[in-house]
mmCIF file of C-alpha atoms in Angstrom:
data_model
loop_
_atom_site.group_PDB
_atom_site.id
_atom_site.type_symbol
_atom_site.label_atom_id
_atom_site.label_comp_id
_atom_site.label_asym_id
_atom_site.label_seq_id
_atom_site.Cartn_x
_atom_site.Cartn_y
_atom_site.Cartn_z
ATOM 1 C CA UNK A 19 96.372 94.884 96.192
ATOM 2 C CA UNK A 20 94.491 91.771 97.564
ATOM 3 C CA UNK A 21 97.056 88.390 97.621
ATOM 4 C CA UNK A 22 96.602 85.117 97.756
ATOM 5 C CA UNK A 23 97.159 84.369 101.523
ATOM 6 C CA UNK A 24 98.311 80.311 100.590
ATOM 7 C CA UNK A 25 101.302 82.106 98.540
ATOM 8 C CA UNK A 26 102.224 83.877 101.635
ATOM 9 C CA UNK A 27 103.020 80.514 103.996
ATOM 10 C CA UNK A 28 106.091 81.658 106.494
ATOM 11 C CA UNK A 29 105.691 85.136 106.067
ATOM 12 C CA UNK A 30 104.279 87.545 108.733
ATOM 13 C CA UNK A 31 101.102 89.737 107.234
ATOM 14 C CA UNK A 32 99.849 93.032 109.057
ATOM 15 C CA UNK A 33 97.117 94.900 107.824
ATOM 16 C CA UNK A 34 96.979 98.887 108.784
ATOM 17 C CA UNK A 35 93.900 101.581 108.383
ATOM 18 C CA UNK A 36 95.551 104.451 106.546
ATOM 19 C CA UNK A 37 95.686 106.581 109.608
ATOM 20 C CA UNK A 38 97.392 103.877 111.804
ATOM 21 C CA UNK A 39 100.437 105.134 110.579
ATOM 22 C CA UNK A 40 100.470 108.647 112.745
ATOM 23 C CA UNK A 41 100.442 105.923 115.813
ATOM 24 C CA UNK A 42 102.753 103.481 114.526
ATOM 25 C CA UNK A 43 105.118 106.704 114.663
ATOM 26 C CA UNK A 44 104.111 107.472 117.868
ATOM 27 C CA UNK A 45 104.238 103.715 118.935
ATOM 28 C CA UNK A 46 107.635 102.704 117.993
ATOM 29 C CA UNK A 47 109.218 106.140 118.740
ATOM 30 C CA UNK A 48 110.629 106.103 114.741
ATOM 31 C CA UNK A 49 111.109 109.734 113.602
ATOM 32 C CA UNK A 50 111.263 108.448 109.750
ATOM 33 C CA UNK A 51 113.411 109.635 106.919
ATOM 34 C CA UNK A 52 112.905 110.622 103.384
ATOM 35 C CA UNK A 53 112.892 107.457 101.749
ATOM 36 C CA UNK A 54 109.613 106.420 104.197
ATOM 37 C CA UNK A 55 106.640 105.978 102.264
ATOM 38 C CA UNK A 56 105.033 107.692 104.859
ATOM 39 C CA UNK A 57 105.033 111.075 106.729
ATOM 40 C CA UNK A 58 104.132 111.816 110.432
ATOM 41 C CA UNK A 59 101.106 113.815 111.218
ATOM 42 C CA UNK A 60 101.245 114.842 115.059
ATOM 43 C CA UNK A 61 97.809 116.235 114.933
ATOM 44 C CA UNK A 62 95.842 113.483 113.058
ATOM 45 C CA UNK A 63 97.959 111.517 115.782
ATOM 46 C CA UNK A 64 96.906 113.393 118.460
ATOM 47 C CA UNK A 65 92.788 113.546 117.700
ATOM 48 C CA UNK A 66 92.503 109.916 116.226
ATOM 49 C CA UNK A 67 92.781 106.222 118.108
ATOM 50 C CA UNK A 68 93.797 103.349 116.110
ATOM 51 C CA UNK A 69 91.883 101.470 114.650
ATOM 52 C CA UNK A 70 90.968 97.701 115.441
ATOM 53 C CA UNK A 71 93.258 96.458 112.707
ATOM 54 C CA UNK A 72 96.121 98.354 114.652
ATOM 55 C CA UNK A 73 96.170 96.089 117.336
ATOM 56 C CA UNK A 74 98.113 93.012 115.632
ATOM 57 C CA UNK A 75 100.423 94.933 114.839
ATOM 58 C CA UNK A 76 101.124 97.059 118.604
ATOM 59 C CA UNK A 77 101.099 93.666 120.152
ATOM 60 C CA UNK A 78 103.746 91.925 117.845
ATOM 61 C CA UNK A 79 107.219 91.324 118.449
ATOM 62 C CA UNK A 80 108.097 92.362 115.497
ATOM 63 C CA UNK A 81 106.545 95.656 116.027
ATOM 64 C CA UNK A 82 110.350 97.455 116.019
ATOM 65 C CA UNK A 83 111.492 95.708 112.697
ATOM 66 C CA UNK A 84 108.139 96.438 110.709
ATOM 67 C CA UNK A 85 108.207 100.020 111.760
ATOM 68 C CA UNK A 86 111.937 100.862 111.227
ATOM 69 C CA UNK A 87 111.582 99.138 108.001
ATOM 70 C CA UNK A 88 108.508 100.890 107.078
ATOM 71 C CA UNK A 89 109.197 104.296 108.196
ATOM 72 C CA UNK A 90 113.072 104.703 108.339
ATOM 73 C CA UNK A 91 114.519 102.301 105.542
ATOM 74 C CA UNK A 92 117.599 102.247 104.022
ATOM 75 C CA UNK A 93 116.841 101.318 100.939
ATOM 76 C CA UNK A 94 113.401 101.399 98.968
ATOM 77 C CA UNK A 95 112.514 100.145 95.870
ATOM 78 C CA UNK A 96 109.294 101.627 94.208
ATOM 79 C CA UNK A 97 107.389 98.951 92.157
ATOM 80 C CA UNK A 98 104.519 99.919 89.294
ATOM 81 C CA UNK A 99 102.452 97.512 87.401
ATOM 82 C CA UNK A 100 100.310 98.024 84.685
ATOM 83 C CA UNK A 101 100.313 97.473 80.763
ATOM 84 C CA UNK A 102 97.992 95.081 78.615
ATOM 85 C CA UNK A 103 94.878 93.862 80.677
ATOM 86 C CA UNK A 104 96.711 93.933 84.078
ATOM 87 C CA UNK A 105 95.131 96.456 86.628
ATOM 88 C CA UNK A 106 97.423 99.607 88.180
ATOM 89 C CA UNK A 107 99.006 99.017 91.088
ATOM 90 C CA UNK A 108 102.099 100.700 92.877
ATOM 91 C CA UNK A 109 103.573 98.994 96.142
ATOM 92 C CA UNK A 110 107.352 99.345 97.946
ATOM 93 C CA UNK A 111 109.542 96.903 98.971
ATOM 94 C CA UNK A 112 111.645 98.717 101.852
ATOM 95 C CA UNK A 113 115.041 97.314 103.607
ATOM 96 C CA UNK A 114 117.366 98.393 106.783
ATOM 97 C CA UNK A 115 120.798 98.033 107.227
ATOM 98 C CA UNK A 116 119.957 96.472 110.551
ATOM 99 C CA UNK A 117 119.524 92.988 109.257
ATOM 100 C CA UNK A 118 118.004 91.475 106.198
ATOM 101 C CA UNK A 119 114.067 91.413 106.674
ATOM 102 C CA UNK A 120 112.114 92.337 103.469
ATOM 103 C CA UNK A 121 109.110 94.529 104.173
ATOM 104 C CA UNK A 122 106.704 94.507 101.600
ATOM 105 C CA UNK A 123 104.227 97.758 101.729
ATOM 106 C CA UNK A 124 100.395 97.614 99.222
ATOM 107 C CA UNK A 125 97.638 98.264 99.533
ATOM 108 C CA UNK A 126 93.953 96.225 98.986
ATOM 109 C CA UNK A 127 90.783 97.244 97.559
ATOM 110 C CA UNK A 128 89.527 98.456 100.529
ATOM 111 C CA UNK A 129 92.421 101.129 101.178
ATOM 112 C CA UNK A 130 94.075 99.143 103.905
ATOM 113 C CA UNK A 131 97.656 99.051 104.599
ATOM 114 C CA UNK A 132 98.946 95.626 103.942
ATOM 115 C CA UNK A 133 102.741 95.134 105.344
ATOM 116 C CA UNK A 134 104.241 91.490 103.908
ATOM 117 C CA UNK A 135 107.549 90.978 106.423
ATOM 118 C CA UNK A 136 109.817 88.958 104.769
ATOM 119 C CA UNK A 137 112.368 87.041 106.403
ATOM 120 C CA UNK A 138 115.136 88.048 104.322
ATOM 121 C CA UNK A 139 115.574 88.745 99.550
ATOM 122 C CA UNK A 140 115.509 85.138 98.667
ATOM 123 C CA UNK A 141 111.939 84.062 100.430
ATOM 124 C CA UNK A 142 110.758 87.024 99.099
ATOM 125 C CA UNK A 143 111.377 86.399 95.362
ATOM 126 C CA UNK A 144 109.797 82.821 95.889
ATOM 127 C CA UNK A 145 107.027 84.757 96.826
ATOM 128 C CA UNK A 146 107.212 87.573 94.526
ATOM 129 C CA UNK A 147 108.124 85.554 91.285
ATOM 130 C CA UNK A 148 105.588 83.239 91.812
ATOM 131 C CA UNK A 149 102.595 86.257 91.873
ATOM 132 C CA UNK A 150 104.369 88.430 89.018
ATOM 133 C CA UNK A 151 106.613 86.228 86.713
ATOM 134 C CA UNK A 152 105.564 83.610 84.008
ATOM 135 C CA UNK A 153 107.402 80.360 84.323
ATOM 136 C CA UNK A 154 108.586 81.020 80.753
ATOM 137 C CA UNK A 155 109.557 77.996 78.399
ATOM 138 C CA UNK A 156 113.553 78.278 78.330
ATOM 139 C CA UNK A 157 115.965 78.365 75.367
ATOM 140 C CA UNK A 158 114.280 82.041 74.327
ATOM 141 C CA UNK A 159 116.594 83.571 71.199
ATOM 142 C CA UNK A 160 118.661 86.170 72.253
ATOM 143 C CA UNK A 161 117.334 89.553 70.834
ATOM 144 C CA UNK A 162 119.700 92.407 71.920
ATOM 145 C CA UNK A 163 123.194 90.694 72.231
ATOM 146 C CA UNK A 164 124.894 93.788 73.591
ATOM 147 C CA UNK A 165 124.602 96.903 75.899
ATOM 148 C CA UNK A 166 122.662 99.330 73.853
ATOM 149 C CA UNK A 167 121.523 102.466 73.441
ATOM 150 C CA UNK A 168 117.713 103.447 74.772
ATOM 151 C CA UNK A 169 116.556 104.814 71.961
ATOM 152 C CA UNK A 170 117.329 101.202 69.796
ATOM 153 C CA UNK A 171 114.970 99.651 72.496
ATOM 154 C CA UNK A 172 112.476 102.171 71.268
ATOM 155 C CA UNK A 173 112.313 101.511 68.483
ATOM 156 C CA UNK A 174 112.132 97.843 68.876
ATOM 157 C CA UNK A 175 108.983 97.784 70.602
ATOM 158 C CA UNK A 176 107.680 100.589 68.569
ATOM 159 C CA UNK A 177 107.570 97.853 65.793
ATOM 160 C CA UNK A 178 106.278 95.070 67.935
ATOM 161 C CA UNK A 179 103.482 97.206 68.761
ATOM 162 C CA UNK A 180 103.181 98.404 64.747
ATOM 163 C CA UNK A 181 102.618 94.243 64.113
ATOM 164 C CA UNK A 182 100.334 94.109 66.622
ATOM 165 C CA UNK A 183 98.229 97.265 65.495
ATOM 166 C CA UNK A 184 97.906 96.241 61.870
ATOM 167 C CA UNK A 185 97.483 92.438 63.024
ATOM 168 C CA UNK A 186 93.874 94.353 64.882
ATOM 169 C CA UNK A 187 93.221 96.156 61.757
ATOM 170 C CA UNK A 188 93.495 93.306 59.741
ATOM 171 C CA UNK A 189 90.854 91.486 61.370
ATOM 172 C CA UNK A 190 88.527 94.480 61.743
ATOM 173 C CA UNK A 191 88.462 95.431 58.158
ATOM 174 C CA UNK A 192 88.260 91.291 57.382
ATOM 175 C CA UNK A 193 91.475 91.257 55.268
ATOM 176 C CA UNK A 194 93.871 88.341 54.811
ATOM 177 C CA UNK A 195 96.938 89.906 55.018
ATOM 178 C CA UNK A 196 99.259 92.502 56.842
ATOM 179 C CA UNK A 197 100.448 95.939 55.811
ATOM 180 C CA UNK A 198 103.605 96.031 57.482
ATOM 181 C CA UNK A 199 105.668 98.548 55.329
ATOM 182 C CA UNK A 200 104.944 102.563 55.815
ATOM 183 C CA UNK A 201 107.119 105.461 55.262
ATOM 184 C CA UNK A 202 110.342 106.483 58.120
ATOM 185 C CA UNK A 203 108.010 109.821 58.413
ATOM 186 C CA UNK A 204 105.103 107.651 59.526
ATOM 187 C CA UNK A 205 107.023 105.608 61.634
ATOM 188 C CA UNK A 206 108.459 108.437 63.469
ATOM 189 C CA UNK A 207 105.372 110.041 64.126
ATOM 190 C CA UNK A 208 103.169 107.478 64.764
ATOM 191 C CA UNK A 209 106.030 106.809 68.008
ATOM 192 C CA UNK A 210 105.428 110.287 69.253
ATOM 193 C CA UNK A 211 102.008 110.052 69.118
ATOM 194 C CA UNK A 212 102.285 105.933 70.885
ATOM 195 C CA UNK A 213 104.450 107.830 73.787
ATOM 196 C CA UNK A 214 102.022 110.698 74.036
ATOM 197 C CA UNK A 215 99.289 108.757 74.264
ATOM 198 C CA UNK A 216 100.104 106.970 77.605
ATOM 199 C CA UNK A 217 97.718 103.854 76.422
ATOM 200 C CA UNK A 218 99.103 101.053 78.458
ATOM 201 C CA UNK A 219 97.562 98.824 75.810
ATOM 202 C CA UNK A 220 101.012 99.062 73.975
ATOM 203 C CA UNK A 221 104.449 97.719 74.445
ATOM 204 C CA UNK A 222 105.866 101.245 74.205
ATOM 205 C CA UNK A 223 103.968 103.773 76.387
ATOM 206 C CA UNK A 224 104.029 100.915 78.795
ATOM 207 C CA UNK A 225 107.459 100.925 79.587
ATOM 208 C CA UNK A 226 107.721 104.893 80.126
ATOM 209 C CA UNK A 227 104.713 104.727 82.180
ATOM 210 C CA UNK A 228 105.229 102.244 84.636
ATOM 211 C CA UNK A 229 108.621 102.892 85.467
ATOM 212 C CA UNK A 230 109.586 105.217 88.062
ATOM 213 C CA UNK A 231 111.676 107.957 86.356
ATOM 214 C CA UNK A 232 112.216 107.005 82.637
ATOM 215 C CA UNK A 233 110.283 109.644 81.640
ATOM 216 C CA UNK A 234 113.441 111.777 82.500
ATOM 217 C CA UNK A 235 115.033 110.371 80.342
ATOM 218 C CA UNK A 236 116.275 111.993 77.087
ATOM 219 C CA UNK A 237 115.210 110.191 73.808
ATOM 220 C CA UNK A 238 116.849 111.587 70.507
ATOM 221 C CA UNK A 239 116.117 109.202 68.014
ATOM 222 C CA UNK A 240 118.453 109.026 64.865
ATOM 223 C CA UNK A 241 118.743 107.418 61.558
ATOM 224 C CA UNK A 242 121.424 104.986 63.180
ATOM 225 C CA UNK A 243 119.114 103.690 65.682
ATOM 226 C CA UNK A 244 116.730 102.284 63.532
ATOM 227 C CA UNK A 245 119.208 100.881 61.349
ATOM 228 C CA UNK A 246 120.289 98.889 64.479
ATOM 229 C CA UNK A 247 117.035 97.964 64.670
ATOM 230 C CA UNK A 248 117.058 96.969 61.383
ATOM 231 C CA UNK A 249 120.305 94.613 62.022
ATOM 232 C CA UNK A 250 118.703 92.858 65.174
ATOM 233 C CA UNK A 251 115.635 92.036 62.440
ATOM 234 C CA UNK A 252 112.962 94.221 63.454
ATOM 235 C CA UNK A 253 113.008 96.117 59.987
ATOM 236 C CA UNK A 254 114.374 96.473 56.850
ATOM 237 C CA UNK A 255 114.958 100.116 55.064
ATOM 238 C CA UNK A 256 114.425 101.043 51.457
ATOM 239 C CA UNK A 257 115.595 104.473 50.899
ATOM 240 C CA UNK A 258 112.303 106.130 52.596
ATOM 241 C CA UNK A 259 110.254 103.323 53.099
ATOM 242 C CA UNK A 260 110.241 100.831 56.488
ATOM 243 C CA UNK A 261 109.035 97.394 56.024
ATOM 244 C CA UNK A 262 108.655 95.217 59.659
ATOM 245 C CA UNK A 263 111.131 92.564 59.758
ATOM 246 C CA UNK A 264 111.165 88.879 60.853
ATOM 247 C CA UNK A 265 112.099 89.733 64.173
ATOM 248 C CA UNK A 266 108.700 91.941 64.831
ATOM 249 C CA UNK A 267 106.228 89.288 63.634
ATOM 250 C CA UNK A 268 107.507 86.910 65.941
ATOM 251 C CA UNK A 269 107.861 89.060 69.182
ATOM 252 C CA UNK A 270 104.374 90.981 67.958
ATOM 253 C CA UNK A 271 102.774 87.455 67.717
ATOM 254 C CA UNK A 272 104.275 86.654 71.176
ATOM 255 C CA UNK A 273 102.652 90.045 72.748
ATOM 256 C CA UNK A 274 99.985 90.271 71.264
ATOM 257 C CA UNK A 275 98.784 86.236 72.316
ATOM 258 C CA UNK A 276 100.332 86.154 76.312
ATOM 259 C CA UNK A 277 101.375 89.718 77.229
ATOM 260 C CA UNK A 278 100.769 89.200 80.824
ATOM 261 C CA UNK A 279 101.074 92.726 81.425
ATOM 262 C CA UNK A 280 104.152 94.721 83.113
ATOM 263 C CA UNK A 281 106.322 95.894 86.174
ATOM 264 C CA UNK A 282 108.735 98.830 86.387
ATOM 265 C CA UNK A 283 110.925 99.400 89.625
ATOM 266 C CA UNK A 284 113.340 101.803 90.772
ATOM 267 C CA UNK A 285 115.768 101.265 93.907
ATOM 268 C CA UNK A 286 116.555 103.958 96.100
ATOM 269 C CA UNK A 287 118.896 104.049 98.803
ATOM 270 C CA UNK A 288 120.126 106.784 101.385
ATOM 271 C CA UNK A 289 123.569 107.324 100.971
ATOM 272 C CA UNK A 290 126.202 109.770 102.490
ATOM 273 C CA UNK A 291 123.054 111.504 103.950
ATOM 274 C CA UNK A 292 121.106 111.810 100.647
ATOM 275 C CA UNK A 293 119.155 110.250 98.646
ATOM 276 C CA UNK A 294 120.294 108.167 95.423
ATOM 277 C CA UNK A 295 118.620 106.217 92.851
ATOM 278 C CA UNK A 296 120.675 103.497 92.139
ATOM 279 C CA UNK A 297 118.497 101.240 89.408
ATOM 280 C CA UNK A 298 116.076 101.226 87.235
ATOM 281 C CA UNK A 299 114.030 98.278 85.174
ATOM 282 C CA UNK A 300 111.220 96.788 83.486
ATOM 283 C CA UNK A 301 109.895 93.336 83.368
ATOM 284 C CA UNK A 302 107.627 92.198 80.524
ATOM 285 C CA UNK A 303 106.509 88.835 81.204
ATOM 286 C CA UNK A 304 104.631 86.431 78.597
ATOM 287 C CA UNK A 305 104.268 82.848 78.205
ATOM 288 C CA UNK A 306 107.441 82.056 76.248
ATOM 289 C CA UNK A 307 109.479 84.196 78.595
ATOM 290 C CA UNK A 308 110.211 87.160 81.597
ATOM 291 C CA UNK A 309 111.772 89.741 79.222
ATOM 292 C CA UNK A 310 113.481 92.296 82.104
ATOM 293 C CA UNK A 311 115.049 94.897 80.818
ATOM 294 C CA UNK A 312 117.696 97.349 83.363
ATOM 295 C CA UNK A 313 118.736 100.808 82.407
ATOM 296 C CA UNK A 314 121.909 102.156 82.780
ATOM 297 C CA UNK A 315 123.550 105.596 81.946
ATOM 298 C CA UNK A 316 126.412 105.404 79.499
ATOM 299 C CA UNK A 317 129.981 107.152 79.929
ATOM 300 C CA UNK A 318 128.672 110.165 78.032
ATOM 301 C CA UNK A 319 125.209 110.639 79.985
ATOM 302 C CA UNK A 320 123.550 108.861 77.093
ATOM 303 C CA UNK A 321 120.763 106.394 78.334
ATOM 304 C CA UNK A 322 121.799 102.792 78.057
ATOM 305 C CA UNK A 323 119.811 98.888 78.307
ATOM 306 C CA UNK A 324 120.456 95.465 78.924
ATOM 307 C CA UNK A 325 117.769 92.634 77.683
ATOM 308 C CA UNK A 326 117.096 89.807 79.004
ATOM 309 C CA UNK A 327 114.760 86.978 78.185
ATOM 310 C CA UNK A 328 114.656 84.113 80.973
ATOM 311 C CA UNK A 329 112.432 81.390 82.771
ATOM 312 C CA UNK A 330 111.091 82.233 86.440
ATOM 313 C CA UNK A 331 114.071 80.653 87.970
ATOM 314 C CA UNK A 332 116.685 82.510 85.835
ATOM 315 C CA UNK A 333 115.265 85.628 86.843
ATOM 316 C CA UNK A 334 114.975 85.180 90.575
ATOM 317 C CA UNK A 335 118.846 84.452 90.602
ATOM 318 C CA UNK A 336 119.842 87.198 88.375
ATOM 319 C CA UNK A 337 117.212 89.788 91.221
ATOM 320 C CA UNK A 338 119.318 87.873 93.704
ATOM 321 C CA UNK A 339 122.536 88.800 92.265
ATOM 322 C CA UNK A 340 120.563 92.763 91.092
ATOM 323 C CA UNK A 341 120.027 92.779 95.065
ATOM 324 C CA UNK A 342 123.659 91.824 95.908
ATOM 325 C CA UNK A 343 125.150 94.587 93.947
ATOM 326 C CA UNK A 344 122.976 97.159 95.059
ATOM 327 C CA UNK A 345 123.708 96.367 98.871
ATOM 328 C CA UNK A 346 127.727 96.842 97.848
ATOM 329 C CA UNK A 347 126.514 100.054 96.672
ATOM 330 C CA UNK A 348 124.726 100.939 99.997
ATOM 331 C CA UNK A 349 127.040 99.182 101.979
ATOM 332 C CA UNK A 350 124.084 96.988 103.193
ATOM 333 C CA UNK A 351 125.565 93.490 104.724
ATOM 334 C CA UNK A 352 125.030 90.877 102.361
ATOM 335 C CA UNK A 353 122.004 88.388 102.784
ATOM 336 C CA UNK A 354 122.548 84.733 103.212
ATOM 337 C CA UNK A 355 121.614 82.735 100.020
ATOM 338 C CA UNK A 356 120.416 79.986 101.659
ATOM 339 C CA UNK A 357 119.988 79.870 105.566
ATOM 340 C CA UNK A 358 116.783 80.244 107.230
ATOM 341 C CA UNK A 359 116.487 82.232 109.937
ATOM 342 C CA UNK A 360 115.076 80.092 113.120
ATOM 343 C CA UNK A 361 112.235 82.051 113.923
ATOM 344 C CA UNK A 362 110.715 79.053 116.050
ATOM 345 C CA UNK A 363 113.731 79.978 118.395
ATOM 346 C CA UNK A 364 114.152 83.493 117.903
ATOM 347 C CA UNK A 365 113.095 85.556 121.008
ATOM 348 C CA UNK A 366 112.129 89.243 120.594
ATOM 349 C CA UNK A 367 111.070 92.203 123.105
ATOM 350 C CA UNK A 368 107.635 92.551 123.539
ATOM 351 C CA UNK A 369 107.981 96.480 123.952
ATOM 352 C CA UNK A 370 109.994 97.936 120.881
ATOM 353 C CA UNK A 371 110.492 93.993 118.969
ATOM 354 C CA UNK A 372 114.499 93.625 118.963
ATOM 355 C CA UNK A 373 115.887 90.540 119.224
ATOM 356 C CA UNK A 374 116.709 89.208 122.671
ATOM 357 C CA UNK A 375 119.949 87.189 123.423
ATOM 358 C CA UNK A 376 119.427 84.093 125.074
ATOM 359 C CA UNK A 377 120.053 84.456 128.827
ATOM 360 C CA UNK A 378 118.954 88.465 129.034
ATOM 361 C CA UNK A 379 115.962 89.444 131.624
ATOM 362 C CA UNK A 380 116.177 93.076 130.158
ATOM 363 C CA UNK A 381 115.867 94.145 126.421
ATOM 364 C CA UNK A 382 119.576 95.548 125.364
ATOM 365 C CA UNK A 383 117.499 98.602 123.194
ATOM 366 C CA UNK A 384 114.612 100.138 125.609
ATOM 367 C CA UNK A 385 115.200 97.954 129.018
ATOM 368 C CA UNK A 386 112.043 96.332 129.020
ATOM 369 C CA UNK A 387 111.832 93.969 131.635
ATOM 370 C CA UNK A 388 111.415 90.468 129.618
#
């Protein structure tokens, strides 16, 4: 991923060739864990230099926080992107327990490593929010008033995408008007072949395919589901036949004119010595509003969502709050919402980059002379 270096203002940038990472290993002395994007290879490391981009980094004083971050976190969070006319991409956001810097790990066209350090959650949703959200137009209807089951989501944007597909047809074959009734046999099988089909063109597909793990998940779609549907006014039911409802030509309008394409993340932290995913959504973002949708498992292992439909600023607070509750699950301290950390002040050792009291002429960690 190439950003937007103006958006980054405040916020430390390192760029890595791939194989820099065998010697940031060997550099910082960080064995790495499971949750580390990255693996150490001791005989790449061993017949390889770094390259020229490498040396930012080696110099830094935040050489120890980037690498413990990036190759021992406590806590990663796997993003995807995709869906409508937005290009694949797949980046991590990685955190330690050892204070609360946000490392941000992509890559650019070229292949190169690009590592965003954050100083801590909340300056990196100004950042974040600001490159993936839509500033959204407030006041959106609420669509799905209560915890519900997955498969009633399904079906939801199976008929968004259904308004959007005969909208298309419409125009192609020059006629005035919309078919939007077909049969429940139809509708059923024109979903499995929308989720087989992968096409990131559609609402549907989108959401399995970008993110992390919800292909796992078991759908069993029943007769009461699309009734529910049918109550929340995305169709109506006559005996066998399924006509779209109100509901579906206005959310199919508002796809189909400012989808601005899709993200799906998972968070995964280490706990008790083992890895544990912890949460999983997906944010579909258009003009009118950032519709982010989290996925829960109910009491009886059935798959569960929560909607909701909010303006960029309503969403970063309800990430900052997502954020707060998974630390209390990790046991991660909890950030400060609004202090600054006075890096202008801050003092750090030049050898392995931990922080330096004021008053110390050796670093507490590795006893580098300062």
């Amino acid at each position: 991923m190439d950003n937007n270096q103006n958006e980054l203002v405040g916020t430390e940038v390192f760029k890595l060739a791939p194989d820099d990472i065998n010697h940031l290993f060997r550099r910082s002395g960080v064995k790495g864990n499971s949750l580390s994007p990255f693996t150490y290879n001791p005989e790449q490391a061993a017949t390889s230099s770094p390259s020229e981009l490498f040396k930012s980094l080696s110099e830094s004083p935040r050489l120890g926080q980037v690498a413990g971050r990036l190759l021992e976190p406590d806590l990663k969070i796997e993003f995807n992107r995709g869906g409508a006319g937005a290009a694949d991409d797949k980046y991590y956001v990685l955190l330690s327990n050892a204070d609360k810097t946000v490392l941000a790990q992509m890559v650019n066209s070229q292949g190169d490593i690009l590592l965003l350090l954050f100083d801590d959650w909340q300056s990196f949703l100004e950042w974040w929010t600001g490159v993936y959200a839509s500033p959204g137009m407030g006041n959106y209807q609420k669509v799905f008033p209560n915890v519900m089951e997955i498969e009633v989501l399904v079906c939801a944007l199976h008929c968004i995408d259904i308004y959007r597909r005969s909208y298309m047809e419409g125009m192609l074959d020059f006629r005035s008007g919309l078919s939007l009734s077909l049969t429940t046999n139809d509708f059923v099988q024109l979903l499995k072949r929308s989720l087989a089909s992968k096409d990131k063109r559609w609402l549907l597909p989108t959401m399995f395919e970008v993110t992390p793990g919800l292909k796992n998940s078991s759908i069993a779609l029943k007769p009461e589901h699309i009734k529910q549907a049918g109550e929340l006014g995305f169709v109506t039911s006559n005996e066998s036949t399924l006509t779209l409802g109100e509901r579906s030509r206005i959310m199919g309008t508002e796809f189909m004119t400012s989808w601005l394409g899709a993200i799906g993340w998972q968070a995964t932290a280490s706990v008790n010595g083992g890895e544990r995913s912890l949460s999983r959504v997906y944010l579909a973002p258009t003009a009118f509003a950032n519709h982010l949708f989290s996925f829960e498992t109910g009491a009886n292992g059935e798959g569960r969502f929560r909607h909701q439909a909010s303006t960029a600023a309503e969403l970063k607070q309800t990430l900052v709050k997502w954020m707060e509750a998974l630390q209390k699950a990790t046991g991660r301290p909890a950030p400060a919402k609004s202090e600054k950390k006075d890096t202008a002040k801050a003092k750090f050792c030049g050898q392995c980059g931990t922080e330096i009291r004021p008053g110390k002429k050796f670093c507490t960690k590795c006893g580098a002379a300062l």
